[in-house]
PDB file of C-alpha atoms in Angstrom:
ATOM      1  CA  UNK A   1     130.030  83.127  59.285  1.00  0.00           C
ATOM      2  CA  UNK A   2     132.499  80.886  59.432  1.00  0.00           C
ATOM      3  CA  UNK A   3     135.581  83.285  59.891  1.00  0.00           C
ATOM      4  CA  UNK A   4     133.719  84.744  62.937  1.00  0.00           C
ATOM      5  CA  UNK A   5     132.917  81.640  63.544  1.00  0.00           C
ATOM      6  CA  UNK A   6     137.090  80.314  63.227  1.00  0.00           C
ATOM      7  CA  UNK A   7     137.612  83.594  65.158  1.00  0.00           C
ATOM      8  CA  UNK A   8     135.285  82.540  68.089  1.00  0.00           C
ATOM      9  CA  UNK A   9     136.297  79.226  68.963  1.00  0.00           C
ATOM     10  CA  UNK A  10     140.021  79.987  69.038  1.00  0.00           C
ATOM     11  CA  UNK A  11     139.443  82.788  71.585  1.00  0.00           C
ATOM     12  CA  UNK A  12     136.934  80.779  73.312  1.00  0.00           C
ATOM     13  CA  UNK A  13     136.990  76.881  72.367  1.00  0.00           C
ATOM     14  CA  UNK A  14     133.767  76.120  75.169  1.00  0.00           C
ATOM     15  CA  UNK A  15     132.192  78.027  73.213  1.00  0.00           C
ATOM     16  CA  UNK A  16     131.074  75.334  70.510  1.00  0.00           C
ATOM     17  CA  UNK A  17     127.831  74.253  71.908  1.00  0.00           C
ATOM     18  CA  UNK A  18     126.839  77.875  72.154  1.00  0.00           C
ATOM     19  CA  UNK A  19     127.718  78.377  68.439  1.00  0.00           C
ATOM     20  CA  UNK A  20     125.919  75.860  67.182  1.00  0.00           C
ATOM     21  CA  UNK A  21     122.753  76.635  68.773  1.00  0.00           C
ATOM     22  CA  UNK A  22     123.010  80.277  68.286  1.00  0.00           C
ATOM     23  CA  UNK A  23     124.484  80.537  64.544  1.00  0.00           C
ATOM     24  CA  UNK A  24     122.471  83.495  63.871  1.00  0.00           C
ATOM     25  CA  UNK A  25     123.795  85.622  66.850  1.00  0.00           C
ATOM     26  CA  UNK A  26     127.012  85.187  65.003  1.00  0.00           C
ATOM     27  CA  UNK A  27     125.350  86.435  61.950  1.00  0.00           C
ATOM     28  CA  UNK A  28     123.674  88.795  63.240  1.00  0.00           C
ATOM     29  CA  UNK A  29     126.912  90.539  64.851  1.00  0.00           C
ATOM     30  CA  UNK A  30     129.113  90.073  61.461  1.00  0.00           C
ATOM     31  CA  UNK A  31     131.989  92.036  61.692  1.00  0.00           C
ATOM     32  CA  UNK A  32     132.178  93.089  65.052  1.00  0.00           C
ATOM     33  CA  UNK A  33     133.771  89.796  66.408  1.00  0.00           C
ATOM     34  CA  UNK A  34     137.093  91.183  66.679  1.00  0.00           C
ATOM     35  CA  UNK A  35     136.153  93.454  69.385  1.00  0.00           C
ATOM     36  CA  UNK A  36     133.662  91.660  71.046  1.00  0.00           C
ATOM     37  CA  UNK A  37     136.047  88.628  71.611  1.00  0.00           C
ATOM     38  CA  UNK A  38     138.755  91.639  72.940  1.00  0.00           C
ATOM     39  CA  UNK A  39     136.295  92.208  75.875  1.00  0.00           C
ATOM     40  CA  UNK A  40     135.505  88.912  77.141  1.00  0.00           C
ATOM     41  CA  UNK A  41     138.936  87.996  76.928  1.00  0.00           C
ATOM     42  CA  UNK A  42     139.608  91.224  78.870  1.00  0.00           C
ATOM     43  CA  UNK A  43     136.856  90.301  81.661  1.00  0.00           C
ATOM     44  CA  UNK A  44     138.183  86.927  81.483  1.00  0.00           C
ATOM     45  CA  UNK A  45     141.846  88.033  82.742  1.00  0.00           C
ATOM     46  CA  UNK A  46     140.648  90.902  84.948  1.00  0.00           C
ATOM     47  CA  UNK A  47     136.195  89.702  86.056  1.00  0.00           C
ATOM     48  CA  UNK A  48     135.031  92.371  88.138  1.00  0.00           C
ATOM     49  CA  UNK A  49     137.412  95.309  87.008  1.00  0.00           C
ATOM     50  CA  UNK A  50     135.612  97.673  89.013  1.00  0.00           C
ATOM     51  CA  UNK A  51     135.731 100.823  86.747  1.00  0.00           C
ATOM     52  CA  UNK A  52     134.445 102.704  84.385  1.00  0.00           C
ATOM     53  CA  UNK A  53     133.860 101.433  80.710  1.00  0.00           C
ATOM     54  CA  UNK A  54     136.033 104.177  79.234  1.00  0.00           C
ATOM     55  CA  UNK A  55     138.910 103.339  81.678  1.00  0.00           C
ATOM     56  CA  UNK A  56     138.918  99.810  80.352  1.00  0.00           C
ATOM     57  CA  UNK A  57     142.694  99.468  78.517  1.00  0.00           C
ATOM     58  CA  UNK A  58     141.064  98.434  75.175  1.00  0.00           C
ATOM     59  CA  UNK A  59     141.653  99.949  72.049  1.00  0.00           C
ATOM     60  CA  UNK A  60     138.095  99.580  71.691  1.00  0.00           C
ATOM     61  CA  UNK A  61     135.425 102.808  71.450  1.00  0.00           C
ATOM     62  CA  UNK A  62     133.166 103.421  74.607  1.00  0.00           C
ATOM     63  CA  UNK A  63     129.885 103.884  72.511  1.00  0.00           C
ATOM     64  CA  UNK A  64     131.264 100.207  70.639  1.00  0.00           C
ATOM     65  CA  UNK A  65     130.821  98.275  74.388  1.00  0.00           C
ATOM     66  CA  UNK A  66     128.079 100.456  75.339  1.00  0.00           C
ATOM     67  CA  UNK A  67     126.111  99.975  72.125  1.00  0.00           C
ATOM     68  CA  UNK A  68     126.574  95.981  72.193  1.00  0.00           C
ATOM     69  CA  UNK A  69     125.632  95.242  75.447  1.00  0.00           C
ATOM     70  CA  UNK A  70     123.348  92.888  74.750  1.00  0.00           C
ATOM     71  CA  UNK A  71     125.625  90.212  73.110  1.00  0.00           C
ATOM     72  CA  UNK A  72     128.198  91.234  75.284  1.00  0.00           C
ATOM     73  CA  UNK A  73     126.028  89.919  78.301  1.00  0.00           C
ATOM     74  CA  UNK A  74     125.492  86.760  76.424  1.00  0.00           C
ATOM     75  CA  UNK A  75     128.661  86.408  75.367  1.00  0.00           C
ATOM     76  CA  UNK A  76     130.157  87.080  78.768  1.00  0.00           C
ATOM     77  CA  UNK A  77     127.326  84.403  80.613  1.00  0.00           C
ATOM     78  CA  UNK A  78     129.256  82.034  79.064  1.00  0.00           C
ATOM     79  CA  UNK A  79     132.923  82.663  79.273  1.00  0.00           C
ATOM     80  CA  UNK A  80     133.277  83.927  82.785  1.00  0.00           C
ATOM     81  CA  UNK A  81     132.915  81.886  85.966  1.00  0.00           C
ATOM     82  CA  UNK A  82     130.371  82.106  88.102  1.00  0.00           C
ATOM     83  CA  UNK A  83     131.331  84.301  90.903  1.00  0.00           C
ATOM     84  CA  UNK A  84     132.171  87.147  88.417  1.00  0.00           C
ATOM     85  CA  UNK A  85     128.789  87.441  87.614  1.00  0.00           C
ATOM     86  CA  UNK A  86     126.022  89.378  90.145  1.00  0.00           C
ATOM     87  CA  UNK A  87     123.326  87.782  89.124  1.00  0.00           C
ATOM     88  CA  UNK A  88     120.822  89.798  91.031  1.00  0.00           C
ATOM     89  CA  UNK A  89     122.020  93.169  89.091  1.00  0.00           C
ATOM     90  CA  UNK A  90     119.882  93.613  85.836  1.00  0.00           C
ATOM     91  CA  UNK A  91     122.449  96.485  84.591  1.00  0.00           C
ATOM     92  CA  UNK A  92     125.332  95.507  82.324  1.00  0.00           C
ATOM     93  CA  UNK A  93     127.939  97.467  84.249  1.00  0.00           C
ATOM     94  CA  UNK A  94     125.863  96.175  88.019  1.00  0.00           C
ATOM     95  CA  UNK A  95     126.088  92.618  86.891  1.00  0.00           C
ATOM     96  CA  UNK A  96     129.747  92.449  85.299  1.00  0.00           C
ATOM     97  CA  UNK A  97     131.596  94.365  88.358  1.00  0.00           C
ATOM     98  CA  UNK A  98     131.966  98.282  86.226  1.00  0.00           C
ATOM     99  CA  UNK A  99     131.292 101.222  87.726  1.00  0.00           C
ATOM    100  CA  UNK A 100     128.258 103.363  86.706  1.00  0.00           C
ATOM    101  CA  UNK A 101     127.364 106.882  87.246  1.00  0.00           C
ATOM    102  CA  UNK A 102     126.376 107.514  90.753  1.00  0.00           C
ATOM    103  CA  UNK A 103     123.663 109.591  92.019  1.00  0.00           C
ATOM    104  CA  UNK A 104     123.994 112.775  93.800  1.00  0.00           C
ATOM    105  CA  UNK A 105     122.114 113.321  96.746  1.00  0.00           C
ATOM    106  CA  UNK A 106     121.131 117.072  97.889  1.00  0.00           C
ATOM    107  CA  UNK A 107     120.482 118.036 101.237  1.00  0.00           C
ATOM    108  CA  UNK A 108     119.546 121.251 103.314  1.00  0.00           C
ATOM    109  CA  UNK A 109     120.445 121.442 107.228  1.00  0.00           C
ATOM    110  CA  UNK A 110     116.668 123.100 108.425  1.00  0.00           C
ATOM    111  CA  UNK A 111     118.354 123.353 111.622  1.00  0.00           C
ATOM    112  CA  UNK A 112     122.220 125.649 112.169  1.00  0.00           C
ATOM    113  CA  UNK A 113     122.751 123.637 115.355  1.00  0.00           C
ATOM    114  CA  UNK A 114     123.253 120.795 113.016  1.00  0.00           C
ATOM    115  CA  UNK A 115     125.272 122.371 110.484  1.00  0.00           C
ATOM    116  CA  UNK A 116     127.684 123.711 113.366  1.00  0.00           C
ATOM    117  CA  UNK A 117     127.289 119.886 114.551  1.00  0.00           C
ATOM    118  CA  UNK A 118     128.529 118.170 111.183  1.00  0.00           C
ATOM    119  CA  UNK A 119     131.291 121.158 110.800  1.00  0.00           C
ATOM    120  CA  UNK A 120     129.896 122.199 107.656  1.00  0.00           C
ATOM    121  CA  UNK A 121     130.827 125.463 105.668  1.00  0.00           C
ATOM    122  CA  UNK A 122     127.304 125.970 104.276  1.00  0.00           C
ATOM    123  CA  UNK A 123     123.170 124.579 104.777  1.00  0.00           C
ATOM    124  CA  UNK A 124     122.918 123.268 101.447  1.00  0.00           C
ATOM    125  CA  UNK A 125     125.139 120.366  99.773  1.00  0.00           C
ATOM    126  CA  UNK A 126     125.108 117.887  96.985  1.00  0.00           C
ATOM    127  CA  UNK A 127     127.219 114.843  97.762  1.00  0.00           C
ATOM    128  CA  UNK A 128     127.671 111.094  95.888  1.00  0.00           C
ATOM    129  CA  UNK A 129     125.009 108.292  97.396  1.00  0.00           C
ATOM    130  CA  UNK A 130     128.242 106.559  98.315  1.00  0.00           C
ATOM    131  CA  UNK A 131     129.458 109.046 100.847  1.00  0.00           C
ATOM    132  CA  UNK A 132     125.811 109.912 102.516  1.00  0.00           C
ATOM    133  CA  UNK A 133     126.328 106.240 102.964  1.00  0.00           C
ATOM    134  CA  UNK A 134     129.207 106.357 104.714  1.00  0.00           C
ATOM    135  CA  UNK A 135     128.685 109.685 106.909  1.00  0.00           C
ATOM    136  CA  UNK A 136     128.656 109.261 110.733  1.00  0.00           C
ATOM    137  CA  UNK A 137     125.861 111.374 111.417  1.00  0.00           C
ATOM    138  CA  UNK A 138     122.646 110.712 113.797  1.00  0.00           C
ATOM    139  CA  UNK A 139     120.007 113.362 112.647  1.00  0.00           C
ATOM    140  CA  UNK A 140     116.870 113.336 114.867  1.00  0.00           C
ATOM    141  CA  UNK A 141     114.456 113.854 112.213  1.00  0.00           C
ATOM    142  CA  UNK A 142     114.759 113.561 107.613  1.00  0.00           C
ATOM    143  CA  UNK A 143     112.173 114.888 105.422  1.00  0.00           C
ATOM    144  CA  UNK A 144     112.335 113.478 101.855  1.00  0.00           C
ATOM    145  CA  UNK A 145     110.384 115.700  99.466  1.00  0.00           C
ATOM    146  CA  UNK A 146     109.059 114.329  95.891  1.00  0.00           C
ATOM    147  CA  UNK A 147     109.770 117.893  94.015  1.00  0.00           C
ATOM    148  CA  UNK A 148     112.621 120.366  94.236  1.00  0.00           C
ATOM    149  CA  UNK A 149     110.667 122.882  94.859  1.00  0.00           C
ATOM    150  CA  UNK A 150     109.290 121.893  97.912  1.00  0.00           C
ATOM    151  CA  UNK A 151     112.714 120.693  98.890  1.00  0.00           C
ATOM    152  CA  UNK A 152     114.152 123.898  98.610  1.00  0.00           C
ATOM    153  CA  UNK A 153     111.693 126.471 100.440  1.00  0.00           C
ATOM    154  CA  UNK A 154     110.998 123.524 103.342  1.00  0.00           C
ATOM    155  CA  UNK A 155     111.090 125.807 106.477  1.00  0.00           C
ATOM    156  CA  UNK A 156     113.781 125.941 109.152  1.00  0.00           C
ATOM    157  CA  UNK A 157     113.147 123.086 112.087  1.00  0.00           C
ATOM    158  CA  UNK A 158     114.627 122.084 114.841  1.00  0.00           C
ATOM    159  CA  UNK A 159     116.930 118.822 114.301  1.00  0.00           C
ATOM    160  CA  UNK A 160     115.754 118.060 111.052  1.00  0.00           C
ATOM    161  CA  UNK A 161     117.473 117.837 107.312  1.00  0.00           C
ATOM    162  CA  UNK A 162     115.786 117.939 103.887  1.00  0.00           C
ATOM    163  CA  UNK A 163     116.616 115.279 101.427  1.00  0.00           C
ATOM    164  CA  UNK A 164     115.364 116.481  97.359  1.00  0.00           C
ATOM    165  CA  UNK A 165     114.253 112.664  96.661  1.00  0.00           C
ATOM    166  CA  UNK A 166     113.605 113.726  92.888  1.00  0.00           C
ATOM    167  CA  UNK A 167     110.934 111.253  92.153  1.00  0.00           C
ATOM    168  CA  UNK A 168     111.348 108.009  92.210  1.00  0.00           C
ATOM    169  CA  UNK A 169     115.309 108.512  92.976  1.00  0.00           C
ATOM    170  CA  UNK A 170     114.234 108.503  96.434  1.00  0.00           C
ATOM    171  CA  UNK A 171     114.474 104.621  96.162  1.00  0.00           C
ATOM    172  CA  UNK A 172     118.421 104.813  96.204  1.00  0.00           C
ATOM    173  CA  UNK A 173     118.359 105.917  99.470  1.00  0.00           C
ATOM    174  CA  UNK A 174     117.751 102.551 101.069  1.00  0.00           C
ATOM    175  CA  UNK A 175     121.784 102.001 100.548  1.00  0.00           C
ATOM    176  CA  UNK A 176     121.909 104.787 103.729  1.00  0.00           C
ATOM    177  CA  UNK A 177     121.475 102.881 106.633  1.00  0.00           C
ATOM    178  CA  UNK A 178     121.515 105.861 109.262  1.00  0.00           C
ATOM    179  CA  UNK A 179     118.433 106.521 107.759  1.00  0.00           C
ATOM    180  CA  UNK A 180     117.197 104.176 109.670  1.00  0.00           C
ATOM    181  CA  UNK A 181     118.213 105.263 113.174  1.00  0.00           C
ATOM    182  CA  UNK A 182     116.218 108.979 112.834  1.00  0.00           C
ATOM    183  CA  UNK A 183     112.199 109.891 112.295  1.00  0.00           C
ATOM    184  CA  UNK A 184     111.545 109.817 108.577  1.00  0.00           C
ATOM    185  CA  UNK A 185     109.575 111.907 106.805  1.00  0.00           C
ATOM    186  CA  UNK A 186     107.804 111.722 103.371  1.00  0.00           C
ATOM    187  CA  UNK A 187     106.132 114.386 101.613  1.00  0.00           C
ATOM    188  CA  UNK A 188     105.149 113.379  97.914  1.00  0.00           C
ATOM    189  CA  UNK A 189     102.114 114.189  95.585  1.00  0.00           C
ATOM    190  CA  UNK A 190      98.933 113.100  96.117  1.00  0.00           C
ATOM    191  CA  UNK A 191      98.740 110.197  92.808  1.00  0.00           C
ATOM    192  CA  UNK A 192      99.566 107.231  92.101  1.00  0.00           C
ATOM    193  CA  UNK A 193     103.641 107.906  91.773  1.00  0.00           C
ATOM    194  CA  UNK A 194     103.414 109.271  94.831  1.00  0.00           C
ATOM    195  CA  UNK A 195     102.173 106.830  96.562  1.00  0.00           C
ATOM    196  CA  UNK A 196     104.534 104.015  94.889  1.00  0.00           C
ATOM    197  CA  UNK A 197     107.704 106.162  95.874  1.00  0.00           C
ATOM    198  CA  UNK A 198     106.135 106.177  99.530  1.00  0.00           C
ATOM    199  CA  UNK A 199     105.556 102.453  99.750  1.00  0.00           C
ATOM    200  CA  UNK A 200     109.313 102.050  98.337  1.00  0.00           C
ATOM    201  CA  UNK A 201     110.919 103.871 101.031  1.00  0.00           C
ATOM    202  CA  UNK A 202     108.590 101.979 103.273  1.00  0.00           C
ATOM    203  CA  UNK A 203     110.030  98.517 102.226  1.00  0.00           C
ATOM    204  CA  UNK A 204     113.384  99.831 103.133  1.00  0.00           C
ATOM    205  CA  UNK A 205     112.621 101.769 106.236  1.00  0.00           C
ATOM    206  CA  UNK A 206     109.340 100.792 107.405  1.00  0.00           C
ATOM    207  CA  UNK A 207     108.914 103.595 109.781  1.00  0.00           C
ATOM    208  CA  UNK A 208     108.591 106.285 107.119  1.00  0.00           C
ATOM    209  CA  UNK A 209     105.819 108.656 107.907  1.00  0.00           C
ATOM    210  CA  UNK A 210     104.064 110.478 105.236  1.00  0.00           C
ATOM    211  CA  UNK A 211     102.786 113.936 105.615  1.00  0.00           C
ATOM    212  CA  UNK A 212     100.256 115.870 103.712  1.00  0.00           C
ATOM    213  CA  UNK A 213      99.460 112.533 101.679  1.00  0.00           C
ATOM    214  CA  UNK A 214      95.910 112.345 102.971  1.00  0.00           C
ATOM    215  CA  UNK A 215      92.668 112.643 102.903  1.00  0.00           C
ATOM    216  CA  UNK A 216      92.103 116.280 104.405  1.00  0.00           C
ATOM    217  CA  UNK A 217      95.167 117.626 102.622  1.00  0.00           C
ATOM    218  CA  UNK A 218      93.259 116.179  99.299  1.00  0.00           C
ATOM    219  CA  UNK A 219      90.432 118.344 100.370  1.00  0.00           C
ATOM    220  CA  UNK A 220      91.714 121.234 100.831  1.00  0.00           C
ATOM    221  CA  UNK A 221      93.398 121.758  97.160  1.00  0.00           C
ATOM    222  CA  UNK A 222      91.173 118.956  95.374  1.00  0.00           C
ATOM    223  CA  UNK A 223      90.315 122.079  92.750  1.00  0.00           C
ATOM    224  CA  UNK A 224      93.970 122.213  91.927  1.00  0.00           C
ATOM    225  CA  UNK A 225      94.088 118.432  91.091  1.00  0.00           C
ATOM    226  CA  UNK A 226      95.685 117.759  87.299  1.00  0.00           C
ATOM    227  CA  UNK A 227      95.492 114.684  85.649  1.00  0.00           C
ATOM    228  CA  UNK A 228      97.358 111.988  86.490  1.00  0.00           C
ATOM    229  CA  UNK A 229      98.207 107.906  86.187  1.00  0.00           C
ATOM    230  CA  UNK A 230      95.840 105.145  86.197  1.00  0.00           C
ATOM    231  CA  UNK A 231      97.093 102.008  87.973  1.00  0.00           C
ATOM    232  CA  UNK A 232      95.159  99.045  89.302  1.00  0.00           C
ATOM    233  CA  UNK A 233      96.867  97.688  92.663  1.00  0.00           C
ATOM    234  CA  UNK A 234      97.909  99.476  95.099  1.00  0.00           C
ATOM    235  CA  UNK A 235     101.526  99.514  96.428  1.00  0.00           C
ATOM    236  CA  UNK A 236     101.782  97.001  99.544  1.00  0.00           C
ATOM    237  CA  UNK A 237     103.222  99.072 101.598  1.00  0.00           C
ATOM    238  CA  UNK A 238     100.947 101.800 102.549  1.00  0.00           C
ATOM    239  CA  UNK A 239      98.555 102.347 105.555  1.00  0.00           C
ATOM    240  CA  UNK A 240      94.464 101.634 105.292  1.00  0.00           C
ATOM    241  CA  UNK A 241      93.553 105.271 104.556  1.00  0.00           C
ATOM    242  CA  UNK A 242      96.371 105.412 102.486  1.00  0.00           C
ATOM    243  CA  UNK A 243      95.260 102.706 100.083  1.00  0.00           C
ATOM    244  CA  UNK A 244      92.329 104.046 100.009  1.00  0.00           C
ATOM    245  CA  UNK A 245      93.388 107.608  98.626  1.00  0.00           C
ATOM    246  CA  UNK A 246      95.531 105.631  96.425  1.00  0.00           C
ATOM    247  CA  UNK A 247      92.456 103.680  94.833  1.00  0.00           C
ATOM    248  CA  UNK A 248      90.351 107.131  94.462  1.00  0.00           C
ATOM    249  CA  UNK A 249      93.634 108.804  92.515  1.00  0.00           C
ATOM    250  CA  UNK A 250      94.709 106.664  90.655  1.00  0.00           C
ATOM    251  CA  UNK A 251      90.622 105.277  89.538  1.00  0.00           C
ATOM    252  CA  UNK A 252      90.117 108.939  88.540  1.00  0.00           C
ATOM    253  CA  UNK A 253      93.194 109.895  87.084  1.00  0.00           C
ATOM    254  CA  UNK A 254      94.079 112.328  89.366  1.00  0.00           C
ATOM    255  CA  UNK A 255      97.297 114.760  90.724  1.00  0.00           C
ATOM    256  CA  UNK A 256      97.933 116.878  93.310  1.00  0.00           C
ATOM    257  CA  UNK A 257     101.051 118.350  92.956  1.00  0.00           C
ATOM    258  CA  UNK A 258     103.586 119.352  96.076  1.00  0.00           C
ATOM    259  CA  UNK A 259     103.761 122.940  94.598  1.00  0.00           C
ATOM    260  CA  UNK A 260     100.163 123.270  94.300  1.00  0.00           C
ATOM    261  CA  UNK A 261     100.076 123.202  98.305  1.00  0.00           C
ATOM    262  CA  UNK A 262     100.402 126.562 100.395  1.00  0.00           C
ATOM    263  CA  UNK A 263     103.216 127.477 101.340  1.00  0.00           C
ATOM    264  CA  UNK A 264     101.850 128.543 104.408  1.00  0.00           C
ATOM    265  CA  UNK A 265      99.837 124.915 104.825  1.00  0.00           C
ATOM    266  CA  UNK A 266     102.772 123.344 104.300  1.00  0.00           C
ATOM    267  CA  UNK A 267     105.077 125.561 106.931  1.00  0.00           C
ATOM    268  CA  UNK A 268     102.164 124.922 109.933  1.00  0.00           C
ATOM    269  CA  UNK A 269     101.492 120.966 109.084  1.00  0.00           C
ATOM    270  CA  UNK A 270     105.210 120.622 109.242  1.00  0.00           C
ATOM    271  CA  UNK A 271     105.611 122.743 112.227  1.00  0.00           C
ATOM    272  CA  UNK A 272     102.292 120.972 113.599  1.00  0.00           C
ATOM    273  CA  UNK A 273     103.911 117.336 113.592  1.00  0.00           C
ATOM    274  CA  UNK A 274     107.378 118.750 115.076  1.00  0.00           C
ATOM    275  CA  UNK A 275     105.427 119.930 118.169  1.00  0.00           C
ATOM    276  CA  UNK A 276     103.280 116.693 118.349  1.00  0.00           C
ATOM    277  CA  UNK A 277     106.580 114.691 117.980  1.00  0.00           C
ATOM    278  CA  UNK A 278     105.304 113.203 114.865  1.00  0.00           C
ATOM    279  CA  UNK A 279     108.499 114.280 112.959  1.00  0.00           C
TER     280      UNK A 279
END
């Protein structure tokens, strides 16, 4: 203890209150002060690095920093200044300025005029969350599936583009703000996920329509229901009749699953709302 101790205070000399209210973080992190000190002095000369752990010009292992987060955090709290910290970010690499893996976002052009539009080689693409962000485009209508496989047979239709929102991923998509200048679409199961990943997208884009999420959809392939989650309150951003499918679903433990609709259902309720103008 007290050569980690010795070890501590002449990297970090502020660090003496800390010490002696913490002792046993110091214990409990015996023979790893070496290193540990080598990063916050590194984030002290360079806060906010903005890269990826394994580019950081330690001779330190990746799997050391990304195993001792946790003191790291606490450690780092108290040695750098304030505006080197994100506070808001719960993430280690979010909060201290690193880069993290970035999702990839897949989309199909339902409609060639589009793809001709955007001067694109192909219908289908995959592309970083980062650069959807940044694309110039002005689609009239996005439909954000729940499953892949209802992202990937979704029918041709006029001005439109299919995003695969894999589950609760979808939720990343608030960081694309033309999303917010077209009709969006959201098709998800009938349970309680469902309806959580709906109300998310709603809190960022609070025009989001859902399709086949109701009560007559229910109906029609309620003896394909599976069992599902059990949750108490209901997401606050849904519609009356929503809520109230949400409350039967998730009180009985129930699922309907995307892929347990028709194909053919799903083709003329999709079709349906492009010729109302609902999409």
């Amino acid at each position: 203890f007290r050569r980690d101790a010795a070890l501590i205070l002449a990297a970090f000399p502020d660090l003496l209150d800390w010490l002696q209210h913490k002792p046993s973080r110091v214990i409990a992190h015996a023979g790893h002060w070496p290193n540990l000190l080598r990063v916050g002095q590194h984030f002290c000369a360079h806060p906010r690095p903005d890269c990826y752990i394994r580019e950081l010009p330690l001779p330190i292992s990746t799997k050391f920093i990304e195993q001792q987060q946790t003191i790291l955090r606490e450690l780092l709290e108290q040695v750098l200044p304030a505006d080197a910290i994100d506070l808001t970010a719960k993430k280690f690499t979010a909060r201290f300025g690193l880069r993290d893996k970035e999702p990839w976002i897949r989309l199909r052009l339902l409609d060639a005029a589009l793809r001709d539009q955007y001067r694109l080689p192909c219908d289908a693409l995959a592309i970083p969350l980062s650069h959807l962000a940044r694309l110039d485009w002005q689609p009239p209508r996005v439909i954000i599936t729940e499953n892949e496989v209802t992202f990937l047979t979704l029918p041709m239709l006029a001005g439109s583009i299919g995003v695969w929102g894999e589950g609760f991923q979808a939720s990343v998509l608030a960081d694309v703000p033309w999303l917010a200048e077209c009709h969006l679409l959201y098709w998800g199961d009938i349970d309680a996920h469902g309806f959580q990943i709906l109300s998310q997208l709603r809190a960022a884009f609070p025009h989001t329509k859902a399709i086949m999420m109701d009560q007559a959809t229910f109906k029609e392939f309620e003896a394909l229901t599976g069992k599902g989650e059990s949750l108490t309150t209901a997401p606050p951003h849904l519609t009356a009749d929503e809520t109230k499918l949400f409350q039967y679903v998730a009180t009985h433990r129930l699922r309907l699953e995307q892929e347990h609709i028709s194909h053919a259902y799903a083709v003329n309720q999709l079709q349906s709302a492009l010729d109302n103008q609902l999409l």
